[in-house]
Amino acid sequence: MVSLQQILASKDARQSLQRQLIQKYGKTVISFTVLAVGSNKQSSNSTFVGQVGVETIEQTFKDLIVFKQVDDDPTGFQSLFVVDLEEVAVKKLTTAIEENHKLGRLFDIDVIGKNFIPLSRESIGYAKRKCLLCDNPACECARAKVHSISQLNQQIENIISAYK
């Protein structure tokens, strides 16, 4: 179990590293995390989903990857990639992964451009991500706590079981 303070510190460290990577390489950064609800961010399921996600990103970008870092720690599975491809093209490819891969709904793939600003799904013509359990935008359901953690975790289990 991790605290909110630990999660926020991990997010801050990840954002700091993203900036450092952009400054060092001058290329597009992919930040990959695994959807994990509740205070237990590290599990065999999140590690499994994370490994599949990393393999998928590696297969998609192959020789364009100039840096990769993978961490599976108590605040959750996360990976950073630097790729030698224009940020809009990267966002289109990563959004296609999120939309089309059988585990894609459990992937959170952010693309950060050279200006240090993450690209939104809307900027390339996609709608906001939908909730795991209903058709509302996920951010609205999360903010309003519409669904219980147990409901969301059960749906995550269902998605993983269907994949295996």
Coordinates of N, CA and C in Angstrom, one line a residue:
M1 N 0.8 -1.2 0.0 CA 0.0 0.0 0.0 C 0.9 1.2 0.0
V2 N 0.5 2.2 -0.8 CA 1.3 3.4 -0.9 C 0.4 4.6 -0.5
S3 N 1.0 5.7 0.0 CA 0.3 6.9 0.3 C 0.1 7.8 -0.9
L4 N -0.8 8.7 -0.8 CA -1.0 9.7 -1.8 C 0.3 10.5 -1.9
Q5 N 0.9 10.8 -0.8 CA 2.2 11.6 -0.9 C 3.3 10.8 -1.7
Q6 N 3.4 9.5 -1.5 CA 4.3 8.7 -2.3 C 4.0 8.7 -3.8
I7 N 2.7 8.6 -4.1 CA 2.3 8.6 -5.5 C 2.6 10.0 -6.1
L8 N 2.3 11.1 -5.4 CA 2.6 12.4 -6.0 C 4.1 12.6 -6.1
A9 N 4.9 12.2 -5.2 CA 6.4 12.3 -5.3 C 6.9 11.5 -6.5
S10 N 6.3 10.3 -6.7 CA 6.7 9.5 -7.9 C 6.4 10.2 -9.2
K11 N 5.2 10.8 -9.2 CA 4.8 11.6 -10.4 C 5.7 12.8 -10.7
D12 N 6.0 13.5 -9.6 CA 6.9 14.6 -9.7 C 8.3 14.2 -10.2
A13 N 8.8 13.1 -9.7 CA 10.1 12.6 -10.1 C 10.1 12.1 -11.6
R14 N 9.0 11.5 -12.0 CA 8.8 11.1 -13.4 C 8.8 12.3 -14.3
Q15 N 8.0 13.4 -13.9 CA 8.0 14.6 -14.8 C 9.3 15.3 -14.8
S16 N 10.1 15.3 -13.8 CA 11.4 15.8 -13.8 C 12.3 15.1 -14.7
L17 N 12.3 13.8 -14.7 CA 13.1 13.0 -15.6 C 12.7 13.2 -17.0
Q18 N 11.4 13.3 -17.3 CA 10.9 13.6 -18.6 C 11.5 14.9 -19.2
R19 N 11.5 15.9 -18.4 CA 12.1 17.2 -18.8 C 13.6 17.0 -19.0
Q20 N 14.3 16.3 -18.2 CA 15.8 16.0 -18.3 C 16.0 15.3 -19.7
L21 N 15.2 14.3 -20.0 CA 15.4 13.5 -21.2 C 15.1 14.4 -22.4
I22 N 14.1 15.2 -22.4 CA 13.9 16.1 -23.5 C 15.0 17.1 -23.7
Q23 N 15.5 17.6 -22.6 CA 16.7 18.5 -22.7 C 17.9 17.8 -23.2
K24 N 18.2 16.6 -22.8 CA 19.3 15.8 -23.2 C 19.3 15.4 -24.7
Y25 N 18.1 14.8 -25.1 CA 18.0 14.2 -26.4 C 17.3 15.1 -27.4
G26 N 16.5 16.1 -27.0 CA 15.8 16.9 -27.9 C 14.8 16.1 -28.8
K27 N 14.2 15.1 -28.2 CA 13.3 14.2 -28.9 C 12.0 14.0 -28.1
T28 N 11.1 13.2 -28.7 CA 9.8 13.0 -28.1 C 10.0 11.9 -26.9
V29 N 9.3 12.1 -25.8 CA 9.3 11.2 -24.7 C 7.9 10.5 -24.6
I30 N 8.0 9.2 -24.4 CA 6.8 8.4 -24.1 C 6.9 8.0 -22.6
S31 N 5.8 8.4 -21.9 CA 5.7 8.0 -20.5 C 4.6 6.9 -20.4
F32 N 5.0 5.7 -20.0 CA 4.0 4.6 -19.9 C 3.8 4.2 -18.4
T33 N 2.5 4.2 -18.0 CA 2.2 3.7 -16.7 C 1.0 2.7 -16.9
V34 N 0.8 2.0 -15.8 CA -0.3 1.0 -15.8 C -1.5 1.5 -15.0
L35 N -2.7 1.4 -15.4 CA -3.8 1.8 -14.7 C -4.0 0.8 -13.5
A36 N -3.9 1.4 -12.3 CA -4.1 0.7 -11.0 C -4.9 1.5 -10.1
V37 N -6.1 1.1 -9.7 CA -6.9 1.9 -8.8 C -6.7 1.4 -7.4
G38 N -6.9 2.4 -6.4 CA -6.7 2.1 -5.0 C -5.3 2.3 -4.6
S39 N -5.0 1.9 -3.4 CA -3.7 2.2 -2.8 C -2.6 1.1 -3.1
N40 N -3.1 0.0 -3.7 CA -2.1 -1.1 -4.0 C -1.7 -0.9 -5.5
K41 N -0.6 -0.3 -5.7 CA -0.2 0.0 -7.1 C 0.8 -1.0 -7.7
Q42 N 1.2 -2.0 -6.9 CA 2.2 -3.0 -7.4 C 1.6 -4.4 -7.1
S43 N 1.4 -5.1 -8.2 CA 0.8 -6.4 -8.1 C 1.4 -7.3 -9.3
S44 N 1.1 -8.6 -9.2 CA 1.6 -9.4 -10.3 C 0.8 -9.0 -11.6
N45 N -0.5 -8.6 -11.5 CA -1.2 -8.2 -12.6 C -0.7 -6.9 -13.2
S46 N -0.4 -5.9 -12.4 CA 0.2 -4.7 -13.0 C 1.5 -4.9 -13.6
T47 N 2.3 -5.8 -13.0 CA 3.6 -6.1 -13.6 C 3.4 -6.8 -15.0
F48 N 2.5 -7.7 -15.0 CA 2.2 -8.4 -16.3 C 1.7 -7.4 -17.4
V49 N 0.8 -6.6 -17.0 CA 0.3 -5.6 -18.0 C 1.4 -4.6 -18.4
G50 N 2.2 -4.2 -17.4 CA 3.3 -3.3 -17.7 C 4.3 -4.0 -18.7
Q51 N 4.6 -5.2 -18.5 CA 5.6 -5.9 -19.4 C 5.0 -6.0 -20.8
V52 N 3.7 -6.3 -20.9 CA 3.1 -6.4 -22.2 C 3.1 -5.0 -22.9
G53 N 2.8 -4.0 -22.1 CA 2.8 -2.7 -22.6 C 4.2 -2.2 -23.1
V54 N 5.2 -2.5 -22.4 CA 6.6 -2.2 -22.8 C 7.0 -2.9 -24.1
E55 N 6.6 -4.2 -24.1 CA 6.9 -5.0 -25.3 C 6.2 -4.4 -26.5
T56 N 5.0 -4.0 -26.3 CA 4.2 -3.4 -27.4 C 4.8 -2.1 -27.9
I57 N 5.2 -1.3 -27.0 CA 5.9 0.0 -27.4 C 7.2 -0.3 -28.1
E58 N 7.9 -1.3 -27.6 CA 9.2 -1.6 -28.2 C 9.0 -2.1 -29.7
Q59 N 7.9 -3.0 -29.9 CA 7.6 -3.5 -31.2 C 7.2 -2.4 -32.1
T60 N 6.4 -1.4 -31.6 CA 5.9 -0.3 -32.4 C 7.0 0.6 -32.9
F61 N 7.9 0.9 -32.0 CA 8.9 2.0 -32.3 C 10.3 1.4 -32.6
K62 N 10.5 0.1 -32.4 CA 11.7 -0.6 -32.8 C 13.0 0.3 -32.7
D63 N 13.6 0.5 -33.9 CA 14.9 1.2 -34.0 C 14.8 2.7 -33.7
L64 N 13.6 3.2 -33.4 CA 13.5 4.6 -33.1 C 13.7 5.0 -31.7
I65 N 13.8 3.9 -30.8 CA 14.0 4.1 -29.4 C 15.5 4.4 -29.1
V66 N 15.7 5.6 -28.5 CA 17.1 6.0 -28.2 C 17.4 5.9 -26.7
F67 N 16.3 5.7 -25.9 CA 16.5 5.6 -24.4 C 15.3 4.8 -23.9
K68 N 15.5 4.0 -22.9 CA 14.4 3.3 -22.2 C 14.8 3.0 -20.8
Q69 N 13.8 3.3 -19.9 CA 13.9 3.0 -18.5 C 12.6 2.4 -18.0
V70 N 12.7 1.2 -17.3 CA 11.5 0.6 -16.8 C 11.7 0.4 -15.3
D71 N 10.6 0.8 -14.5 CA 10.6 0.7 -13.1 C 9.3 0.0 -12.7
D72 N 9.4 -1.0 -11.8 CA 8.3 -1.6 -11.2 C 8.4 -1.5 -9.7
D73 N 7.9 -0.4 -9.1 CA 8.1 -0.1 -7.7 C 6.8 0.0 -7.0
P74 N 6.8 0.3 -5.7 CA 5.5 0.3 -4.9 C 4.5 1.4 -5.4
T75 N 5.0 2.4 -6.1 CA 4.0 3.4 -6.6 C 3.5 3.0 -8.0
G76 N 3.9 1.9 -8.5 CA 3.3 1.4 -9.8 C 4.4 1.1 -10.9
F77 N 4.0 0.4 -11.8 CA 4.8 0.1 -13.0 C 4.9 1.3 -13.9
Q78 N 6.1 1.7 -14.3 CA 6.2 2.8 -15.2 C 7.5 2.7 -16.0
S79 N 7.4 3.3 -17.2 CA 8.5 3.2 -18.1 C 8.6 4.5 -18.9
L80 N 9.8 4.9 -19.2 CA 10.0 6.1 -20.1 C 10.8 5.7 -21.3
F81 N 10.4 6.2 -22.4 CA 11.1 6.0 -23.7 C 11.4 7.4 -24.3
V82 N 12.5 7.5 -25.0 CA 12.8 8.6 -25.9 C 12.8 8.0 -27.3
V83 N 12.0 8.6 -28.2 CA 12.0 8.1 -29.5 C 12.3 9.2 -30.5
D84 N 12.9 8.8 -31.6 CA 13.3 9.7 -32.7 C 12.2 9.7 -33.7
L85 N 11.1 10.4 -33.3 CA 10.0 10.5 -34.2 C 9.2 11.7 -33.8
E86 N 8.6 12.4 -34.7 CA 7.8 13.7 -34.4 C 6.7 13.3 -33.4
E87 N 6.4 14.2 -32.5 CA 5.5 14.0 -31.4 C 4.1 13.6 -31.8
V88 N 3.5 14.3 -32.9 CA 2.2 14.0 -33.3 C 2.1 12.6 -33.8
A89 N 3.1 12.1 -34.6 CA 3.1 10.8 -35.1 C 3.2 9.8 -34.0
V90 N 4.0 10.1 -32.9 CA 4.1 9.2 -31.8 C 2.8 9.1 -31.1
K91 N 2.1 10.3 -30.9 CA 0.8 10.3 -30.2 C -0.2 9.5 -30.9
K92 N -0.2 9.6 -32.3 CA -1.2 8.8 -33.1 C -0.9 7.3 -32.9
L93 N 0.4 6.9 -32.9 CA 0.7 5.5 -32.7 C 0.4 5.0 -31.3
T94 N 0.7 5.8 -30.3 CA 0.4 5.3 -28.9 C -1.1 5.3 -28.6
T95 N -1.8 6.2 -29.2 CA -3.3 6.2 -29.0 C -3.9 5.0 -29.7
A96 N -3.4 4.6 -30.8 CA -3.8 3.4 -31.5 C -3.6 2.2 -30.7
I97 N -2.4 2.2 -30.0 CA -2.2 1.1 -29.0 C -3.2 1.0 -27.9
E98 N -3.5 2.2 -27.3 CA -4.5 2.2 -26.2 C -5.9 1.8 -26.7
E99 N -6.2 2.2 -28.0 CA -7.5 1.9 -28.5 C -7.7 0.5 -29.0
N100 N -6.6 -0.1 -29.5 CA -6.7 -1.4 -30.2 C -6.1 -2.6 -29.6
H101 N -5.2 -2.4 -28.7 CA -4.6 -3.6 -28.0 C -5.6 -4.1 -27.0
K102 N -5.6 -5.4 -26.8 CA -6.6 -6.0 -25.9 C -6.4 -5.6 -24.4
L103 N -5.2 -5.2 -24.0 CA -4.9 -4.6 -22.7 C -4.8 -3.1 -22.8
G104 N -5.0 -2.5 -23.9 CA -4.8 -1.1 -24.1 C -5.6 -0.2 -23.2
R105 N -6.7 -0.6 -22.7 CA -7.5 0.2 -21.8 C -6.8 0.3 -20.4
L106 N -5.9 -0.6 -20.2 CA -5.1 -0.6 -18.9 C -3.8 0.1 -19.1
F107 N -3.4 0.6 -20.3 CA -2.2 1.3 -20.6 C -2.5 2.8 -20.4
D108 N -1.6 3.5 -19.8 CA -1.7 5.0 -19.8 C -0.4 5.5 -20.4
I109 N -0.5 5.9 -21.7 CA 0.6 6.3 -22.5 C 0.5 7.8 -22.8
D110 N 1.4 8.5 -22.2 CA 1.5 9.9 -22.4 C 2.7 10.2 -23.4
V111 N 2.5 11.2 -24.2 CA 3.5 11.7 -25.2 C 3.8 13.1 -24.8
I112 N 5.1 13.4 -24.6 CA 5.5 14.7 -24.2 C 6.5 15.2 -25.3
G113 N 6.1 16.4 -25.9 CA 6.9 17.0 -26.9 C 8.1 17.8 -26.4
K114 N 8.8 18.3 -27.4 CA 10.0 19.1 -27.1 C 9.7 20.3 -26.3
N115 N 8.5 20.8 -26.3 CA 8.1 22.0 -25.5 C 7.7 21.6 -24.1
F116 N 7.9 20.3 -23.7 CA 7.6 19.8 -22.4 C 6.1 19.7 -22.1
I117 N 5.2 19.8 -23.1 CA 3.8 19.8 -22.9 C 3.3 18.4 -23.4
P118 N 2.5 17.7 -22.6 CA 1.9 16.4 -23.1 C 0.9 16.7 -24.1
L119 N 0.9 15.9 -25.2 CA -0.2 16.0 -26.2 C -1.4 15.3 -25.7
S120 N -2.6 15.9 -26.0 CA -3.8 15.3 -25.6 C -4.4 14.4 -26.7
R121 N -5.2 13.5 -26.3 CA -5.9 12.7 -27.3 C -6.8 13.6 -28.3
E122 N -7.4 14.6 -27.7 CA -8.2 15.5 -28.5 C -7.4 16.2 -29.5
S123 N -6.1 16.5 -29.3 CA -5.3 17.2 -30.3 C -5.1 16.4 -31.6
I124 N -5.3 15.1 -31.5 CA -5.2 14.3 -32.7 C -6.5 13.7 -33.2
G125 N -7.6 14.3 -32.6 CA -9.0 13.9 -33.1 C -9.7 12.8 -32.4
Y126 N -9.1 12.4 -31.2 CA -9.8 11.3 -30.4 C -10.5 12.0 -29.3
A127 N -11.6 11.3 -28.8 CA -12.3 11.7 -27.6 C -11.5 11.4 -26.3
K128 N -11.9 12.0 -25.2 CA -11.3 11.6 -23.9 C -11.5 10.1 -23.7
R129 N -10.6 9.5 -22.9 CA -10.8 8.1 -22.6 C -12.1 7.9 -21.8
K130 N -12.7 6.8 -22.1 CA -14.0 6.5 -21.5 C -13.7 5.7 -20.2
C131 N -14.6 5.8 -19.3 CA -14.5 5.0 -18.0 C -14.5 3.5 -18.3
L132 N -13.9 2.7 -17.5 CA -13.8 1.3 -17.6 C -15.2 0.7 -17.5
L133 N -16.2 1.4 -16.8 CA -17.5 0.8 -16.5 C -18.7 1.4 -17.2
C134 N -18.5 2.6 -17.7 CA -19.6 3.3 -18.4 C -19.1 4.2 -19.5
D135 N -19.9 4.9 -20.2 CA -19.5 5.6 -21.4 C -19.1 7.1 -21.1
N136 N -19.1 7.4 -19.8 CA -18.7 8.8 -19.4 C -17.1 8.9 -19.5
P137 N -16.6 10.1 -19.7 CA -15.1 10.3 -19.6 C -14.6 9.8 -18.3
A138 N -13.5 9.0 -18.4 CA -12.9 8.4 -17.2 C -12.5 9.5 -16.1
C139 N -12.0 10.6 -16.6 CA -11.6 11.6 -15.6 C -12.8 12.1 -14.8
E140 N -14.0 12.2 -15.4 CA -15.2 12.6 -14.7 C -15.6 11.6 -13.6
C141 N -15.7 10.3 -14.0 CA -16.0 9.3 -13.1 C -15.0 9.2 -11.9
A142 N -13.8 9.3 -12.2 CA -12.7 9.3 -11.2 C -12.9 10.4 -10.2
R143 N -13.1 11.6 -10.8 CA -13.2 12.8 -9.9 C -14.4 12.7 -9.0
A144 N -15.5 12.3 -9.5 CA -16.7 12.2 -8.8 C -16.9 10.9 -8.0
K145 N -15.9 10.0 -8.1 CA -15.9 8.7 -7.5 C -17.2 7.9 -7.7
V146 N -17.6 7.9 -9.0 CA -18.9 7.3 -9.4 C -18.9 5.8 -9.1
H147 N -17.7 5.1 -9.3 CA -17.7 3.6 -9.2 C -16.7 3.3 -8.0
S148 N -17.0 2.2 -7.4 CA -16.1 1.8 -6.3 C -14.8 1.2 -6.8
I149 N -13.8 1.2 -5.9 CA -12.5 0.6 -6.2 C -12.7 -0.9 -6.5
S150 N -13.6 -1.6 -5.8 CA -13.8 -3.0 -6.1 C -14.4 -3.2 -7.4
Q151 N -15.3 -2.4 -7.8 CA -15.9 -2.5 -9.2 C -14.9 -2.3 -10.3
L152 N -14.1 -1.3 -10.1 CA -13.0 -1.0 -11.1 C -12.0 -2.1 -11.1
N153 N -11.6 -2.6 -9.9 CA -10.6 -3.7 -9.9 C -11.1 -5.0 -10.5
Q154 N -12.4 -5.2 -10.3 CA -13.0 -6.4 -10.9 C -13.0 -6.3 -12.5
Q155 N -13.3 -5.1 -13.0 CA -13.2 -4.9 -14.4 C -11.8 -5.0 -15.0
I156 N -10.8 -4.6 -14.2 CA -9.4 -4.7 -14.6 C -9.1 -6.2 -14.6
E157 N -9.5 -7.0 -13.6 CA -9.3 -8.4 -13.6 C -9.9 -9.1 -14.8
N158 N -11.2 -8.7 -15.2 CA -11.9 -9.2 -16.3 C -11.1 -9.0 -17.6
I159 N -10.6 -7.8 -17.8 CA -9.8 -7.4 -19.0 C -8.5 -8.3 -19.1
I160 N -7.8 -8.5 -18.0 CA -6.6 -9.3 -17.9 C -6.9 -10.8 -18.2
S161 N -8.0 -11.3 -17.6 CA -8.4 -12.7 -17.8 C -8.8 -12.9 -19.2
A162 N -9.5 -12.0 -19.8 CA -9.8 -12.2 -21.3 C -8.6 -12.2 -22.2
Y163 N -7.6 -11.4 -21.8 CA -6.3 -11.4 -22.6 C -5.5 -12.7 -22.5
K164 N -5.5 -13.2 -21.2 CA -4.7 -14.4 -21.0 C -5.4 -15.6 -21.6

